[in-house]
PDB file of C-alpha atoms and ligand atoms in Angstrom:
ATOM      1  CA  UNK A   1      19.285  18.650   4.270  1.00  0.00           C
ATOM      2  CA  UNK A   2      15.790  18.454   3.183  1.00  0.00           C
ATOM      3  CA  UNK A   3      13.641  22.982   5.058  1.00  0.00           C
ATOM      4  CA  UNK A   4      10.209  22.226   5.118  1.00  0.00           C
ATOM      5  CA  UNK A   5       8.020  24.933   5.015  1.00  0.00           C
ATOM      6  CA  UNK A   6       7.836  26.301   8.891  1.00  0.00           C
ATOM      7  CA  UNK A   7       4.078  26.665   8.739  1.00  0.00           C
ATOM      8  CA  UNK A   8       3.822  23.215   7.928  1.00  0.00           C
ATOM      9  CA  UNK A   9       6.156  22.326  10.682  1.00  0.00           C
ATOM     10  CA  UNK A  10       4.142  24.416  13.523  1.00  0.00           C
ATOM     11  CA  UNK A  11       0.871  22.490  12.104  1.00  0.00           C
ATOM     12  CA  UNK A  12       1.976  19.416  11.925  1.00  0.00           C
ATOM     13  CA  UNK A  13       3.270  19.274  16.137  1.00  0.00           C
ATOM     14  CA  UNK A  14       0.028  21.375  16.892  1.00  0.00           C
ATOM     15  CA  UNK A  15      -2.126  17.745  14.424  1.00  0.00           C
ATOM     16  CA  UNK A  16      -4.486  15.680  17.030  1.00  0.00           C
ATOM     17  CA  UNK A  17      -4.967  13.390  14.790  1.00  0.00           C
ATOM     18  CA  UNK A  18      -2.869  12.314  11.638  1.00  0.00           C
ATOM     19  CA  UNK A  19      -4.139  10.207   8.896  1.00  0.00           C
ATOM     20  CA  UNK A  20      -0.819   7.555   6.410  1.00  0.00           C
ATOM     21  CA  UNK A  21      -1.843   6.830   2.680  1.00  0.00           C
ATOM     22  CA  UNK A  22       0.958   4.814   1.383  1.00  0.00           C
ATOM     23  CA  UNK A  23       1.451   2.720  -1.491  1.00  0.00           C
ATOM     24  CA  UNK A  24       4.199   1.072  -3.943  1.00  0.00           C
ATOM     25  CA  UNK A  25       6.682   4.096  -4.337  1.00  0.00           C
ATOM     26  CA  UNK A  26       7.719   3.464  -0.224  1.00  0.00           C
ATOM     27  CA  UNK A  27       8.679   0.061  -1.264  1.00  0.00           C
ATOM     28  CA  UNK A  28      10.524   0.885  -3.963  1.00  0.00           C
ATOM     29  CA  UNK A  29      13.878   1.484  -1.695  1.00  0.00           C
ATOM     30  CA  UNK A  30      13.218  -2.082  -0.554  1.00  0.00           C
ATOM     31  CA  UNK A  31      14.030  -3.018  -3.765  1.00  0.00           C
ATOM     32  CA  UNK A  32       9.367  -3.689  -4.763  1.00  0.00           C
ATOM     33  CA  UNK A  33       9.530  -2.852  -8.209  1.00  0.00           C
ATOM     34  CA  UNK A  34       6.711   0.169  -7.971  1.00  0.00           C
ATOM     35  CA  UNK A  35       3.620  -1.382  -9.457  1.00  0.00           C
ATOM     36  CA  UNK A  36       3.422   1.087 -12.939  1.00  0.00           C
ATOM     37  CA  UNK A  37       7.103  -0.311 -13.318  1.00  0.00           C
ATOM     38  CA  UNK A  38       7.909  -1.669 -15.653  1.00  0.00           C
ATOM     39  CA  UNK A  39       7.886  -5.360 -14.681  1.00  0.00           C
ATOM     40  CA  UNK A  40      11.214  -7.266 -15.135  1.00  0.00           C
ATOM     41  CA  UNK A  41      12.131 -10.861 -16.149  1.00  0.00           C
ATOM     42  CA  UNK A  42      10.271 -12.959 -16.806  1.00  0.00           C
ATOM     43  CA  UNK A  43       6.934 -11.073 -15.803  1.00  0.00           C
ATOM     44  CA  UNK A  44       7.856  -8.413 -18.356  1.00  0.00           C
ATOM     45  CA  UNK A  45       5.839  -9.524 -21.351  1.00  0.00           C
ATOM     46  CA  UNK A  46       3.138  -8.438 -18.984  1.00  0.00           C
ATOM     47  CA  UNK A  47       1.010  -6.426 -17.865  1.00  0.00           C
ATOM     48  CA  UNK A  48      -0.280  -6.733 -14.405  1.00  0.00           C
ATOM     49  CA  UNK A  49      -4.025  -5.930 -15.120  1.00  0.00           C
ATOM     50  CA  UNK A  50      -3.457  -9.113 -16.893  1.00  0.00           C
ATOM     51  CA  UNK A  51      -2.343 -11.454 -14.262  1.00  0.00           C
ATOM     52  CA  UNK A  52      -4.248  -9.746 -11.156  1.00  0.00           C
ATOM     53  CA  UNK A  53      -7.319 -10.655 -12.093  1.00  0.00           C
ATOM     54  CA  UNK A  54      -9.965 -13.508 -11.448  1.00  0.00           C
ATOM     55  CA  UNK A  55     -10.689 -13.725 -14.449  1.00  0.00           C
ATOM     56  CA  UNK A  56      -6.372 -14.688 -15.600  1.00  0.00           C
ATOM     57  CA  UNK A  57      -6.881 -16.620 -12.174  1.00  0.00           C
ATOM     58  CA  UNK A  58     -10.290 -18.959 -13.912  1.00  0.00           C
ATOM     59  CA  UNK A  59      -7.555 -18.841 -17.603  1.00  0.00           C
ATOM     60  CA  UNK A  60      -4.964 -19.975 -15.344  1.00  0.00           C
ATOM     61  CA  UNK A  61      -4.542 -20.620 -11.847  1.00  0.00           C
ATOM     62  CA  UNK A  62      -1.241 -21.956 -12.374  1.00  0.00           C
ATOM     63  CA  UNK A  63       0.241 -18.587 -14.336  1.00  0.00           C
ATOM     64  CA  UNK A  64      -1.354 -16.504 -11.406  1.00  0.00           C
ATOM     65  CA  UNK A  65      -0.112 -18.553  -8.371  1.00  0.00           C
ATOM     66  CA  UNK A  66       3.456 -18.232 -10.081  1.00  0.00           C
ATOM     67  CA  UNK A  67       3.232 -14.491 -10.287  1.00  0.00           C
ATOM     68  CA  UNK A  68       2.344 -14.019  -7.122  1.00  0.00           C
ATOM     69  CA  UNK A  69       5.256 -16.393  -5.299  1.00  0.00           C
ATOM     70  CA  UNK A  70       7.077 -14.346  -7.647  1.00  0.00           C
ATOM     71  CA  UNK A  71       6.349 -11.548  -5.942  1.00  0.00           C
ATOM     72  CA  UNK A  72       5.980 -13.006  -2.934  1.00  0.00           C
ATOM     73  CA  UNK A  73       8.967 -14.541  -2.933  1.00  0.00           C
ATOM     74  CA  UNK A  74      10.656 -10.689  -3.397  1.00  0.00           C
ATOM     75  CA  UNK A  75       8.549  -9.731  -0.889  1.00  0.00           C
ATOM     76  CA  UNK A  76      10.292 -11.284   1.846  1.00  0.00           C
ATOM     77  CA  UNK A  77      14.112 -10.260   0.782  1.00  0.00           C
ATOM     78  CA  UNK A  78      12.234  -6.683   0.773  1.00  0.00           C
ATOM     79  CA  UNK A  79      13.763  -5.659   3.938  1.00  0.00           C
ATOM     80  CA  UNK A  80      11.690  -1.940   5.686  1.00  0.00           C
ATOM     81  CA  UNK A  81      13.783   1.104   4.376  1.00  0.00           C
ATOM     82  CA  UNK A  82      13.913   4.138   6.316  1.00  0.00           C
ATOM     83  CA  UNK A  83      10.868   5.320   4.735  1.00  0.00           C
ATOM     84  CA  UNK A  84       8.642   2.247   6.393  1.00  0.00           C
ATOM     85  CA  UNK A  85      10.592   2.549  10.088  1.00  0.00           C
ATOM     86  CA  UNK A  86      10.574   7.102  10.115  1.00  0.00           C
ATOM     87  CA  UNK A  87       6.191   6.170   9.703  1.00  0.00           C
ATOM     88  CA  UNK A  88       6.599   3.930  12.620  1.00  0.00           C
ATOM     89  CA  UNK A  89       7.957   6.684  14.886  1.00  0.00           C
ATOM     90  CA  UNK A  90       5.686   8.190  13.578  1.00  0.00           C
ATOM     91  CA  UNK A  91       2.597   6.957  15.200  1.00  0.00           C
ATOM     92  CA  UNK A  92       3.966   7.403  18.171  1.00  0.00           C
ATOM     93  CA  UNK A  93       3.776  11.408  18.244  1.00  0.00           C
ATOM     94  CA  UNK A  94       0.462  12.196  17.746  1.00  0.00           C
ATOM     95  CA  UNK A  95      -3.109  11.604  19.877  1.00  0.00           C
ATOM     96  CA  UNK A  96      -4.723   9.356  16.917  1.00  0.00           C
ATOM     97  CA  UNK A  97      -2.336   8.109  14.421  1.00  0.00           C
ATOM     98  CA  UNK A  98      -3.832   5.440  10.975  1.00  0.00           C
ATOM     99  CA  UNK A  99      -1.809   3.843   7.883  1.00  0.00           C
ATOM    100  CA  UNK A 100      -3.340   2.832   5.613  1.00  0.00           C
ATOM    101  CA  UNK A 101      -1.391   0.935   3.072  1.00  0.00           C
ATOM    102  CA  UNK A 102      -2.309   0.144  -0.905  1.00  0.00           C
ATOM    103  CA  UNK A 103       0.889  -2.284  -0.375  1.00  0.00           C
ATOM    104  CA  UNK A 104       0.614  -6.273   0.499  1.00  0.00           C
ATOM    105  CA  UNK A 105       4.343  -6.292   0.652  1.00  0.00           C
ATOM    106  CA  UNK A 106       3.943  -6.337   5.174  1.00  0.00           C
ATOM    107  CA  UNK A 107       6.894  -4.002   5.490  1.00  0.00           C
ATOM    108  CA  UNK A 108       4.628  -2.047   7.743  1.00  0.00           C
ATOM    109  CA  UNK A 109       4.479  -4.046  10.278  1.00  0.00           C
ATOM    110  CA  UNK A 110       7.191  -5.418   9.654  1.00  0.00           C
ATOM    111  CA  UNK A 111       9.157  -2.184  10.094  1.00  0.00           C
ATOM    112  CA  UNK A 112       6.741  -2.105  13.750  1.00  0.00           C
ATOM    113  CA  UNK A 113       3.557  -0.155  12.315  1.00  0.00           C
ATOM    114  CA  UNK A 114       0.775  -1.353  14.449  1.00  0.00           C
ATOM    115  CA  UNK A 115      -2.836  -1.794  13.196  1.00  0.00           C
ATOM    116  CA  UNK A 116      -1.961  -1.019   9.511  1.00  0.00           C
ATOM    117  CA  UNK A 117      -5.382  -1.085   7.309  1.00  0.00           C
ATOM    118  CA  UNK A 118      -4.292  -2.878   4.663  1.00  0.00           C
ATOM    119  CA  UNK A 119      -7.014  -1.408   1.854  1.00  0.00           C
ATOM    120  CA  UNK A 120      -5.508  -4.655  -1.535  1.00  0.00           C
ATOM    121  CA  UNK A 121      -4.849  -7.951   1.098  1.00  0.00           C
ATOM    122  CA  UNK A 122      -1.355  -8.663   2.424  1.00  0.00           C
ATOM    123  CA  UNK A 123       1.013 -11.028  -0.254  1.00  0.00           C
ATOM    124  CA  UNK A 124       2.148 -13.543   2.574  1.00  0.00           C
ATOM    125  CA  UNK A 125      -1.878 -14.846   2.879  1.00  0.00           C
ATOM    126  CA  UNK A 126      -3.541 -17.182   0.913  1.00  0.00           C
ATOM    127  CA  UNK A 127      -7.060 -17.882   0.951  1.00  0.00           C
ATOM    128  CA  UNK A 128      -9.634 -20.365  -1.068  1.00  0.00           C
ATOM    129  CA  UNK A 129     -10.438 -19.127  -4.192  1.00  0.00           C
ATOM    130  CA  UNK A 130     -13.914 -20.923  -3.874  1.00  0.00           C
ATOM    131  CA  UNK A 131     -16.588 -20.426  -0.920  1.00  0.00           C
ATOM    132  CA  UNK A 132     -15.385 -21.952   2.467  1.00  0.00           C
ATOM    133  CA  UNK A 133     -13.890 -18.793   3.024  1.00  0.00           C
ATOM    134  CA  UNK A 134     -11.102 -20.884   4.457  1.00  0.00           C
ATOM    135  CA  UNK A 135      -8.030 -18.081   4.828  1.00  0.00           C
ATOM    136  CA  UNK A 136      -4.407 -18.727   5.857  1.00  0.00           C
ATOM    137  CA  UNK A 137      -0.634 -17.979   5.368  1.00  0.00           C
ATOM    138  CA  UNK A 138       0.739 -19.419   2.218  1.00  0.00           C
ATOM    139  CA  UNK A 139       1.162 -23.049   0.811  1.00  0.00           C
ATOM    140  CA  UNK A 140       3.240 -24.280  -1.636  1.00  0.00           C
ATOM    141  CA  UNK A 141       2.501 -28.355  -2.959  1.00  0.00           C
ATOM    142  CA  UNK A 142       5.474 -26.994  -5.238  1.00  0.00           C
ATOM    143  CA  UNK A 143       2.495 -28.855  -7.070  1.00  0.00           C
ATOM    144  CA  UNK A 144       0.248 -26.854  -9.756  1.00  0.00           C
ATOM    145  CA  UNK A 145      -1.801 -24.105  -8.050  1.00  0.00           C
ATOM    146  CA  UNK A 146      -2.351 -25.614  -4.982  1.00  0.00           C
ATOM    147  CA  UNK A 147      -6.086 -26.864  -3.922  1.00  0.00           C
ATOM    148  CA  UNK A 148      -8.427 -26.403  -0.551  1.00  0.00           C
ATOM    149  CA  UNK A 149      -8.239 -29.168   1.471  1.00  0.00           C
ATOM    150  CA  UNK A 150     -11.895 -28.926   2.840  1.00  0.00           C
ATOM    151  CA  UNK A 151     -13.760 -27.698  -0.457  1.00  0.00           C
ATOM    152  CA  UNK A 152     -10.765 -28.605  -3.358  1.00  0.00           C
ATOM    153  CA  UNK A 153     -11.190 -25.384  -4.951  1.00  0.00           C
ATOM    154  CA  UNK A 154      -7.853 -23.420  -5.884  1.00  0.00           C
ATOM    155  CA  UNK A 155      -5.933 -21.309  -3.225  1.00  0.00           C
ATOM    156  CA  UNK A 156      -5.579 -17.779  -4.482  1.00  0.00           C
ATOM    157  CA  UNK A 157      -3.226 -15.375  -2.570  1.00  0.00           C
ATOM    158  CA  UNK A 158      -5.847 -12.629  -0.530  1.00  0.00           C
ATOM    159  CA  UNK A 159      -5.122  -9.281  -2.397  1.00  0.00           C
ATOM    160  CA  UNK A 160      -7.170  -7.200  -4.224  1.00  0.00           C
ATOM    161  CA  UNK A 161      -7.603  -8.294  -7.851  1.00  0.00           C
ATOM    162  CA  UNK A 162      -8.090  -5.951 -11.272  1.00  0.00           C
ATOM    163  CA  UNK A 163     -12.408  -6.027 -10.634  1.00  0.00           C
ATOM    164  CA  UNK A 164     -12.598  -6.542  -6.810  1.00  0.00           C
ATOM    165  CA  UNK A 165     -14.061  -5.137  -3.805  1.00  0.00           C
ATOM    166  CA  UNK A 166     -12.125  -3.879  -1.647  1.00  0.00           C
ATOM    167  CA  UNK A 167     -12.425  -5.766   2.033  1.00  0.00           C
ATOM    168  CA  UNK A 168     -15.564  -3.726   3.527  1.00  0.00           C
ATOM    169  CA  UNK A 169     -13.741  -3.351   7.232  1.00  0.00           C
ATOM    170  CA  UNK A 170     -10.683  -2.011   5.713  1.00  0.00           C
ATOM    171  CA  UNK A 171     -12.285   0.704   3.889  1.00  0.00           C
ATOM    172  CA  UNK A 172     -14.479   1.556   6.323  1.00  0.00           C
ATOM    173  CA  UNK A 173     -11.445   2.366   8.445  1.00  0.00           C
ATOM    174  CA  UNK A 174      -9.717   3.625   5.704  1.00  0.00           C
ATOM    175  CA  UNK A 175     -12.606   5.515   5.367  1.00  0.00           C
ATOM    176  CA  UNK A 176     -13.195   7.155   9.230  1.00  0.00           C
ATOM    177  CA  UNK A 177      -9.606   7.633   9.227  1.00  0.00           C
ATOM    178  CA  UNK A 178      -9.775   9.992   6.398  1.00  0.00           C
ATOM    179  CA  UNK A 179     -12.699  12.098   7.409  1.00  0.00           C
ATOM    180  CA  UNK A 180     -11.240  12.390  10.787  1.00  0.00           C
ATOM    181  CA  UNK A 181      -7.817  13.536  10.915  1.00  0.00           C
ATOM    182  CA  UNK A 182      -6.350  17.037  11.273  1.00  0.00           C
ATOM    183  CA  UNK A 183      -3.605  16.044   8.729  1.00  0.00           C
ATOM    184  CA  UNK A 184      -3.324  13.295   5.986  1.00  0.00           C
ATOM    185  CA  UNK A 185      -0.703  12.269   3.695  1.00  0.00           C
ATOM    186  CA  UNK A 186      -0.759  10.794   0.710  1.00  0.00           C
ATOM    187  CA  UNK A 187       2.821   9.246  -0.003  1.00  0.00           C
ATOM    188  CA  UNK A 188       4.488   6.919  -2.703  1.00  0.00           C
ATOM    189  CA  UNK A 189       0.865   6.269  -5.327  1.00  0.00           C
ATOM    190  CA  UNK A 190       0.582   7.199  -8.267  1.00  0.00           C
ATOM    191  CA  UNK A 191      -3.261   8.715  -7.012  1.00  0.00           C
ATOM    192  CA  UNK A 192      -5.194   6.689 -10.357  1.00  0.00           C
ATOM    193  CA  UNK A 193      -6.791   3.854  -8.580  1.00  0.00           C
ATOM    194  CA  UNK A 194      -9.622   4.132  -6.723  1.00  0.00           C
ATOM    195  CA  UNK A 195     -11.547   4.627  -4.050  1.00  0.00           C
ATOM    196  CA  UNK A 196      -7.481   4.732  -2.113  1.00  0.00           C
ATOM    197  CA  UNK A 197      -7.593   8.297  -4.492  1.00  0.00           C
ATOM    198  CA  UNK A 198     -10.517   9.459  -2.589  1.00  0.00           C
ATOM    199  CA  UNK A 199      -9.133   9.263   0.744  1.00  0.00           C
ATOM    200  CA  UNK A 200      -7.276  12.895   0.863  1.00  0.00           C
ATOM    201  CA  UNK A 201     -10.519  14.818  -0.887  1.00  0.00           C
ATOM    202  CA  UNK A 202     -12.352  13.403   1.762  1.00  0.00           C
ATOM    203  CA  UNK A 203      -9.880  14.303   4.544  1.00  0.00           C
ATOM    204  CA  UNK A 204      -9.775  17.842   2.672  1.00  0.00           C
ATOM    205  CA  UNK A 205     -12.962  18.340   3.141  1.00  0.00           C
ATOM    206  CA  UNK A 206     -13.337  17.867   6.330  1.00  0.00           C
ATOM    207  CA  UNK A 207     -10.404  20.661   7.193  1.00  0.00           C
ATOM    208  CA  UNK A 208      -7.812  18.571   7.088  1.00  0.00           C
ATOM    209  CA  UNK A 209      -3.989  19.627   5.803  1.00  0.00           C
ATOM    210  CA  UNK A 210      -3.504  17.715   2.208  1.00  0.00           C
ATOM    211  CA  UNK A 211      -0.118  17.000   1.867  1.00  0.00           C
ATOM    212  CA  UNK A 212       1.882  14.877  -0.816  1.00  0.00           C
ATOM    213  CA  UNK A 213       5.026  12.718  -0.331  1.00  0.00           C
ATOM    214  CA  UNK A 214       5.823  11.541  -3.988  1.00  0.00           C
ATOM    215  CA  UNK A 215       9.327  10.502  -5.896  1.00  0.00           C
ATOM    216  CA  UNK A 216       7.192  12.838  -8.945  1.00  0.00           C
ATOM    217  CA  UNK A 217       3.676  15.492  -9.302  1.00  0.00           C
ATOM    218  CA  UNK A 218       1.128  12.121  -9.475  1.00  0.00           C
ATOM    219  CA  UNK A 219      -2.290  12.919 -10.491  1.00  0.00           C
ATOM    220  CA  UNK A 220      -3.591  14.301  -7.061  1.00  0.00           C
ATOM    221  CA  UNK A 221      -1.015  16.774  -6.434  1.00  0.00           C
ATOM    222  CA  UNK A 222      -3.562  19.018  -7.641  1.00  0.00           C
ATOM    223  CA  UNK A 223      -5.803  18.524  -4.089  1.00  0.00           C
ATOM    224  CA  UNK A 224      -2.236  18.876  -1.508  1.00  0.00           C
ATOM    225  CA  UNK A 225      -1.490  21.900   0.222  1.00  0.00           C
ATOM    226  CA  UNK A 226       1.624  21.014   0.891  1.00  0.00           C
ATOM    227  CA  UNK A 227       3.880  18.654  -1.986  1.00  0.00           C
ATOM    228  CA  UNK A 228       7.597  17.092  -1.226  1.00  0.00           C
ATOM    229  CA  UNK A 229       8.992  15.153  -4.388  1.00  0.00           C
ATOM    230  CA  UNK A 230      11.820  13.110  -3.993  1.00  0.00           C
ATOM    231  CA  UNK A 231      12.181  10.138  -2.187  1.00  0.00           C
ATOM    232  CA  UNK A 232      10.387   8.701   0.513  1.00  0.00           C
ATOM    233  CA  UNK A 233      13.466   7.125   2.111  1.00  0.00           C
ATOM    234  CA  UNK A 234      14.939  10.024   2.411  1.00  0.00           C
ATOM    235  CA  UNK A 235      12.649  12.594   3.060  1.00  0.00           C
ATOM    236  CA  UNK A 236      10.978  10.560   6.133  1.00  0.00           C
ATOM    237  CA  UNK A 237      13.650  10.615   8.442  1.00  0.00           C
ATOM    238  CA  UNK A 238      14.406  14.208   7.852  1.00  0.00           C
ATOM    239  CA  UNK A 239      10.699  14.809   7.963  1.00  0.00           C
ATOM    240  CA  UNK A 240      10.713  13.215  11.897  1.00  0.00           C
ATOM    241  CA  UNK A 241      13.531  15.081  13.291  1.00  0.00           C
ATOM    242  CA  UNK A 242      11.754  18.325  12.167  1.00  0.00           C
ATOM    243  CA  UNK A 243       8.526  16.722  14.969  1.00  0.00           C
ATOM    244  CA  UNK A 244      11.977  15.343  17.669  1.00  0.00           C
TER     245      UNK A 244
HETATM  246  N1  APR B   1       9.809   7.966  -3.130  1.00  0.00           N
HETATM  247  C1  APR B   1       8.305   7.673  -2.991  1.00  0.00           C
HETATM  248  N2  APR B   1       7.554   8.136  -4.216  1.00  0.00           N
HETATM  249  C2  APR B   1       8.412   7.064  -5.189  1.00  0.00           C
HETATM  250  C3  APR B   1       9.287   6.901  -5.600  1.00  0.00           C
HETATM  251  C4  APR B   1      10.343   6.896  -4.277  1.00  0.00           C
HETATM  252  N3  APR B   1      11.398   6.219  -3.696  1.00  0.00           N
HETATM  253  N4  APR B   1       9.782   5.619  -6.326  1.00  0.00           N
HETATM  254  C5  APR B   1       8.882   5.764  -6.525  1.00  0.00           C
HETATM  255  N5  APR B   1       7.859   6.713  -6.568  1.00  0.00           N
HETATM  256  C6  APR B   1       6.004   6.721  -6.905  1.00  0.00           C
HETATM  257  C7  APR B   1       5.803   7.211  -8.599  1.00  0.00           C
HETATM  258  O1  APR B   1       6.119   8.024  -8.785  1.00  0.00           O
HETATM  259  C8  APR B   1       4.596   6.830  -8.690  1.00  0.00           C
HETATM  260  O2  APR B   1       3.513   7.855  -8.162  1.00  0.00           O
HETATM  261  O3  APR B   1       5.716   6.017  -6.470  1.00  0.00           O
HETATM  262  C9  APR B   1       4.133   5.945  -7.494  1.00  0.00           C
HETATM  263  C10 APR B   1       3.734   4.672  -7.080  1.00  0.00           C
HETATM  264  O4  APR B   1       2.865   4.113  -8.151  1.00  0.00           O
HETATM  265  P1  APR B   1       2.208   3.493  -9.202  1.00  0.00           P
HETATM  266  O5  APR B   1       3.288   2.335  -9.421  1.00  0.00           O
HETATM  267  O6  APR B   1       1.329   3.078  -9.012  1.00  0.00           O
HETATM  268  O7  APR B   1       1.532   2.566  -7.289  1.00  0.00           O
HETATM  269  P2  APR B   1       0.460   2.372  -6.459  1.00  0.00           P
HETATM  270  O8  APR B   1      -0.057   4.208  -5.878  1.00  0.00           O
HETATM  271  O9  APR B   1       0.513   2.232  -5.106  1.00  0.00           O
HETATM  272  O10 APR B   1      -0.235   1.558  -6.849  1.00  0.00           O
HETATM  273  C11 APR B   1      -2.043   1.843  -6.649  1.00  0.00           C
HETATM  274  O11 APR B   1      -2.844   1.036  -7.913  1.00  0.00           O
HETATM  275  O12 APR B   1      -2.383  -0.938  -9.412  1.00  0.00           O
HETATM  276  C12 APR B   1      -2.828  -0.466  -8.066  1.00  0.00           C
HETATM  277  O13 APR B   1      -3.527  -1.997  -6.197  1.00  0.00           O
HETATM  278  C13 APR B   1      -2.681  -1.812  -7.271  1.00  0.00           C
HETATM  279  O14 APR B   1      -2.197  -1.012  -4.737  1.00  0.00           O
HETATM  280  C14 APR B   1      -2.598  -0.892  -6.749  1.00  0.00           C
HETATM  281  C15 APR B   1      -2.638   0.355  -5.994  1.00  0.00           C
END
């Protein structure tokens, strides 16, 4: 059983507005490797940065399509874990609750979280790599990387690749939620990728309490007022209990 600092719990209970940023660590207990876990199987010889980039897609659309097809298949088989479900329940305990995620697996929504701010896109959505702006659900005709029916360009997964900018509207919402909260949680993220990694600092600069829940210290631990180390699937249900 985890004993949370009593001052932390009482501050959290008084909070009107809570913002949460999650990373791949929250989905680890659902069987989805974190981004910086070594890739396994067919993808072991690749560094994700070599696959999740516009250049990689230009060089070899089929390889990148297959990489994401495998990740999507894994995400489809994954089920939300107690950490996801606890966050979905937690949103009902506060006047304002914003959930920002770097994850693209869709598990927060599957667990019942409403209006998830998906900073890095969603594996289950595809879009045209050309200019026609088509966005849709995953299709796979089994052929080489499928092409857009509207303009003939290759289809691609609707996630943010290295070197690409984040969806403006999502980033705007994430920044607003981070600048207007009483408590900011950073959960299951190494805190190395910008601009997500700066959201906690934005919150702290506006007087929010900064809480880190992670398996191990991260690049942003030094900013946290409270650091709770361990598995989020274990910690979050107990935190929820402590709030009820
Ligand atoms: N519970 C809590 N934390 C965990 C767990 C767990 N069960 N398992 C792993 N972690 C922690 C790891 O210790 C690590 O600090 O989760 C963090 C995952 O870090 P990364 O693999 O770097 O993933 P993330 O922070 O989400 O990466 C951010 O980088 O590559 C880009 O777009 C990609 O969204 C990704 C972004």
